Amino acid sequence: MSFDLPSSLTKPGESLDADALASPPKLRKSRGYWADVWRRFRRNPTAMIALCYVILLSLVAILAPVIVGTKPIVAKYKGQLYFPFIGYLIPSWEDPLLIKIELRGRYSPQQMKKKDPESWALYPLVFQDPTRRVRKGEWPNQPGNPFGDQGKPSGYNFLGTDDLGYDVFAQLVHGTRLALLVGFVSTSIAAAIGITLGALAGYFGGWVDVVISRLIEVMLCVPTLVLILALLAVVDRATVWHTMVVIGLTSWTSIARLMRAEFLKLKTVEYVAAAKAIGATQTRVMFRHILPNALAPVLVPITFGIATAILIENSLSFLGFGSQRPNASWGTLLSSAQKNLEMWWLVVFPGIAIFTTVLAYNLVGEGLQEATDPRLRESAK
Amino acid sequence: MLSYLVRRFLLAVLTLFIVTLIVYGLIRFMPGTPLTMAQAAMDPSRKLSAEDVKLLEQAYGLDKPWYVAYFYWMGNVLQGDLGKSFKERRAVTEVIFTRMGPTLLLSGTSLLLTYLISVPIGLFSTVYSGKLIERGVSVVLYFLYSLPSYVAAMLLLYVFYFRLRDTVWQLKPGMVSDGFSLLSLHRQVMDVGWHLILPLFCLTYGSLAYYSRFVKANMEEAIRQDYIRTARAKGVGPVGVIWHHAFRNTLIPFVTLLGLSLPAVLGGAIILEQIFSWPGMGTLFFSSITDRDYPVIMGLTLMYSVLTLAGQLLADVLYAVVDPRVTYS
């Protein structure tokens, strides 16, 4: 059952020890709703594996400049400490004087030693770059990256290189950041819009509901990809951030509909009437009393929405409308295989990356659905 | 029922008005017009003179502000005229009509296949629910569901159009081979059929998981009902129980799904058609946006919105037809 009894009551056989008899049974604080959901979620091995994978991906996204790159993590150069790897995350933070004048952005050990014999640097695990082709002589004994259709996976390029000679492994690892960011930002925008509009429509009803429901229907009637392409074209030089905003602006309808239904249901519940009776304001009733109780069912479409957002971004990149090099997303790599069909590694590895990420988010969503759905909960016990 | 239909119809008209107004405004705000796009692709020595551009702009209503031009467009639509395509210089209805066949062939066949395969899978999963084989099937289906169709399409493209090229697979992407019109009817059908296989596979496999899970979820609910127990108690065999007693009662949500899939059937799959060079609505949609072919974009949007609204209405009406408990009054 969904409510929790103190364990001393549920298992009478075990509670008959001296302690329990001596003192009146202590009422344990009943588990909160989210703790309960988490307990159910944890029991689902597939969902847990998927969640671990998502966490692993986040780690890869954060640590990408440490895993693969040509910019040292720490470098001592002419008596000063530098952290050039930051340039992969925020390009303007990379020390401009050092890049432009002294080293021209190339931190190869030989070049640094030539200019300053005292210098040292700590490099990422793999010396490859997602934004350019690594040339011969940059790293001791490492040949230049092959380009054209020659870049089969090799010891120096684990997953091969693309037609321009950029390392595929480096692009995939650095692309993780973009993929997760897209999922996070777009879905946050979609959730914010969807929850607000759905809550307003469900709570106030009347003409507010009519207007918002019409808006939802309008959104459903415009083909999503057309809307996205048109909006992106309007911005002219679309960046990744534009793409994220546009995806967010076009994918809030399912969340809004669910939220509206929840609010419709919850606004007639006793505790809402009680809150109103003691004089709570409408905003307070909406946000403090109803919203927390309506959030659980919305969490499921939000998780699925992350998977969809990543899919959409990659398909936009695939069509040539999303991120461009040097900020390649997985879809950009995949689309570069279109012209070079013989380069199977440009299909297989980005394909695996997209597939596993989407699968993981879907499985987490599935697990959440099972953990939060009261009907499934009843039957599970 | 009639007053309900009238109200729905009026709301649909309102929605259509808003949708077309928004899309019309959006495409007019996109940088570049069909004329500049066409000129950029043209031979520089044959550039249009300034007067010609003026004339063309007038003819297509580009000289007016977008909200004025929109009402001109709407007026023409109400008279049954969707305008002429900039690029193909033919009526929009004609352009759309030639693309409708290939898309219908692809998505219609896909939808049919999906139903034919997913219903048995769904029933099978209900019967063997919780068994090892059922779990295996559902895992495979779920993996397929999460595999984006363009990834699968690219893999198939590599395997068939590169690896197996010149051996067993001698086709080029597209719907027909070169010299198609010279073939006999039988050969023509075979040719299209061969070209259809790969895009059809990519379009179908993903929805299999969705539909069969849908069937299973509804069946799970149905077989818990009292009338199933009654049927079993009367001695109805397992096949009879599943097919006649349980499945027939799950048809109602199925009908809704059918109505909602209507726009997808005619709207086409933009990316898949693009990858396989399938000359359908999806490719038309894509190229009309990149070419800024306003009349075609508007025509397609109108068609898509009408289909979406009609699908929703159809679903609701069919709901009342198949379930006598549902009335709209």
XYZ file of C-alpha atoms in Angstrom, chain A residues 73-338:
266
model
C 45.532 21.319 -17.874
C 48.287 23.166 -16.026
C 51.331 24.735 -17.593
C 54.236 26.655 -16.084
C 55.597 28.998 -18.694
C 58.109 31.776 -18.122
C 57.566 31.698 -14.419
C 53.803 31.831 -14.499
C 51.090 29.218 -14.099
C 48.452 28.870 -16.837
C 45.326 26.733 -17.217
C 44.873 26.656 -20.996
C 42.291 23.799 -20.942
C 39.707 26.351 -19.871
C 39.768 27.507 -23.505
C 37.703 24.441 -24.456
C 34.968 25.489 -22.069
C 35.086 29.281 -22.305
C 37.308 30.375 -25.191
C 37.718 33.941 -23.952
C 39.218 32.784 -20.655
C 42.262 31.244 -22.279
C 45.162 33.620 -21.692
C 45.136 35.721 -24.864
C 48.706 37.004 -24.659
C 50.095 33.521 -24.347
C 48.054 32.205 -27.237
C 48.429 34.973 -29.736
C 52.001 36.092 -29.358
C 54.067 33.428 -27.736
C 52.675 30.083 -28.823
C 49.872 30.812 -31.290
C 47.570 28.474 -29.403
C 49.835 25.458 -29.887
C 51.005 23.996 -26.624
C 53.134 21.185 -27.999
C 55.904 20.228 -25.566
C 58.705 20.916 -28.057
C 57.509 24.374 -28.852
C 57.133 25.249 -25.200
C 60.589 23.896 -24.373
C 62.099 25.823 -27.277
C 60.784 29.132 -25.983
C 61.330 28.420 -22.309
C 63.508 25.439 -21.290
C 62.240 25.693 -17.727
C 58.579 25.244 -18.698
C 56.495 22.177 -17.923
C 52.909 21.175 -18.592
C 50.403 18.548 -17.575
C 48.528 17.292 -20.623
C 45.139 15.624 -21.019
C 45.080 11.829 -21.221
C 44.866 11.790 -25.012
C 46.639 14.349 -27.165
C 44.054 15.059 -29.859
C 41.929 18.075 -30.632
C 38.209 18.334 -31.396
C 38.518 21.669 -33.206
C 41.472 21.143 -35.526
C 43.717 18.577 -37.134
C 46.727 17.581 -35.074
C 49.850 17.832 -37.236
C 53.084 15.920 -37.326
C 55.590 16.844 -34.656
C 53.155 18.370 -32.190
C 53.560 15.451 -29.870
C 56.801 13.411 -29.780
C 56.602 10.454 -32.188
C 52.960 11.059 -33.052
C 52.288 11.341 -36.786
C 49.897 13.942 -38.159
C 46.258 12.939 -38.392
C 45.225 11.375 -41.672
C 42.460 13.171 -43.540
C 40.144 12.559 -46.453
C 38.875 8.990 -46.360
C 42.132 7.648 -44.864
C 41.304 8.172 -41.192
C 40.513 4.616 -40.109
C 40.575 3.996 -36.358
C 44.172 3.522 -35.277
C 46.387 3.651 -32.227
C 46.612 7.426 -32.413
C 42.989 8.021 -33.406
C 40.962 5.440 -31.491
C 37.772 6.141 -33.390
C 39.349 7.440 -36.572
C 39.380 10.924 -38.030
C 36.832 12.721 -40.189
C 37.346 14.102 -43.684
C 39.201 17.170 -42.371
C 41.483 15.098 -40.157
C 39.815 16.059 -36.868
C 39.921 13.269 -34.319
C 36.539 11.540 -33.936
C 37.140 10.450 -30.340
C 37.952 14.022 -29.313
C 34.871 15.349 -31.102
C 32.620 12.743 -29.495
C 33.953 13.408 -25.990
C 33.668 17.161 -26.360
C 30.299 16.729 -28.107
C 28.935 15.079 -24.959
C 28.931 18.490 -23.311
C 26.819 19.899 -26.126
C 24.400 16.964 -26.109
C 23.778 17.095 -22.367
C 23.569 20.876 -22.416
C 20.971 20.763 -25.163
C 18.962 18.206 -23.245
C 19.176 20.220 -20.053
C 18.614 23.746 -21.374
C 15.889 22.928 -23.903
C 13.978 20.786 -21.473
C 14.258 23.401 -18.724
C 12.766 25.995 -21.057
C 10.057 23.601 -22.175
C 9.304 22.625 -18.573
C 9.140 26.242 -17.413
C 6.712 27.199 -20.164
C 4.711 23.992 -19.956
C 4.339 24.010 -16.180
C 3.376 27.694 -16.031
C 0.856 27.588 -18.861
C -0.572 24.236 -17.789
C -0.937 25.425 -14.200
C -2.649 28.660 -15.246
C -5.031 26.869 -17.589
C -5.929 24.195 -15.069
C -6.253 26.481 -12.067
C -8.159 29.423 -13.496
C -10.190 27.645 -16.154
C -12.574 29.895 -18.077
C -11.149 32.098 -20.795
C -7.562 31.533 -19.625
C -8.048 27.834 -20.242
C -9.650 28.466 -23.635
C -6.769 30.664 -24.781
C -4.052 28.325 -23.568
C -5.763 25.215 -24.908
C -6.049 26.902 -28.283
C -2.368 27.784 -28.132
C -1.507 24.153 -27.440
C -3.627 23.052 -30.369
C -1.954 25.610 -32.617
C 1.453 24.284 -31.577
C 0.361 20.737 -32.359
C -0.844 21.774 -35.805
C 2.418 23.328 -36.926
C 4.867 20.647 -38.013
C 7.631 20.855 -35.375
C 10.599 20.579 -37.683
C 9.184 23.273 -39.961
C 8.649 25.587 -37.015
C 12.180 24.953 -35.778
C 13.755 25.448 -39.196
C 11.771 28.637 -39.760
C 12.662 30.051 -36.332
C 16.329 29.188 -36.831
C 16.296 30.836 -40.240
C 14.830 34.007 -38.735
C 17.842 34.354 -36.399
C 20.087 34.172 -39.496
C 23.400 33.137 -37.866
C 22.029 30.557 -35.473
C 24.299 29.366 -32.682
C 23.907 26.319 -30.482
C 22.116 28.471 -27.918
C 19.528 29.537 -30.464
C 18.935 25.891 -31.295
C 18.414 25.064 -27.635
C 15.963 27.911 -27.113
C 14.035 27.031 -30.254
C 13.790 23.365 -29.266
C 12.585 24.447 -25.835
C 10.027 26.822 -27.307
C 8.531 24.103 -29.471
C 8.349 21.136 -27.126
C 6.355 22.230 -24.095
C 2.895 21.071 -25.183
C 2.866 17.598 -23.631
C 4.073 18.987 -20.301
C 1.451 21.742 -20.381
C -1.360 19.306 -21.107
C -0.361 17.001 -18.286
C 0.070 19.883 -15.877
C -3.332 21.258 -16.795
C -4.952 17.901 -16.105
C -3.189 17.620 -12.738
C -4.268 21.117 -11.698
C -7.841 20.452 -12.782
C -7.846 17.372 -10.589
C -6.028 18.863 -7.600
C -7.864 22.149 -7.309
C -10.934 20.310 -6.006
C -8.997 18.413 -3.337
C -9.740 19.120 0.365
C -6.364 20.512 1.322
C -6.689 23.151 -1.367
C -10.090 24.120 -0.038
C -8.582 24.212 3.446
C -5.743 26.440 2.303
C -8.203 28.790 0.655
C -10.368 28.792 3.758
C -7.532 30.010 5.970
C -6.988 32.850 3.541
C -4.006 31.761 1.443
C -3.508 33.884 -1.660
C -4.012 32.387 -5.084
C -0.304 32.356 -5.874
C 0.352 30.631 -2.580
C -2.281 27.988 -3.234
C -0.937 27.418 -6.732
C 2.738 27.257 -5.934
C 2.890 26.009 -2.343
C -0.040 23.634 -2.220
C -0.848 22.325 -5.659
C 2.417 22.533 -7.616
C 4.522 20.236 -5.384
C 1.819 17.590 -5.633
C 1.479 17.944 -9.375
C 5.194 17.705 -10.152
C 5.671 13.949 -9.970
C 3.659 13.008 -13.072
C 5.337 15.790 -15.062
C 8.771 14.469 -14.251
C 8.254 11.550 -16.632
C 7.577 13.591 -19.802
C 10.423 15.891 -18.767
C 12.865 12.977 -18.738
C 11.584 11.722 -22.070
C 11.791 15.319 -23.273
C 15.541 15.363 -22.604
C 15.969 12.356 -24.901
C 13.784 13.995 -27.541
C 15.667 17.289 -27.335
C 18.990 15.512 -27.871
C 17.455 13.630 -30.796
C 16.101 16.820 -32.355
C 19.382 18.702 -31.969
C 21.275 15.862 -33.587
C 18.801 15.579 -36.432
C 19.045 19.344 -36.997
C 22.823 19.068 -37.091
C 22.409 16.118 -39.394
C 20.346 18.253 -41.764
C 22.966 20.992 -41.536
C 20.940 23.419 -39.429
C 22.381 22.802 -35.989
C 25.851 23.164 -34.588
C 28.689 23.655 -37.012
C 32.356 22.846 -36.689
C 34.393 23.502 -34.646
C 31.571 22.929 -32.146
C 30.610 19.643 -33.705
C 27.697 17.733 -32.256
C 27.300 14.004 -32.778
C 24.810 14.670 -35.556
C 27.286 16.855 -37.440
C 29.748 13.973 -37.510
C 27.046 11.606 -38.654
C 26.082 13.915 -41.486
C 29.683 14.207 -42.662
C 29.461 10.471 -43.323
C 26.708 11.138 -45.841
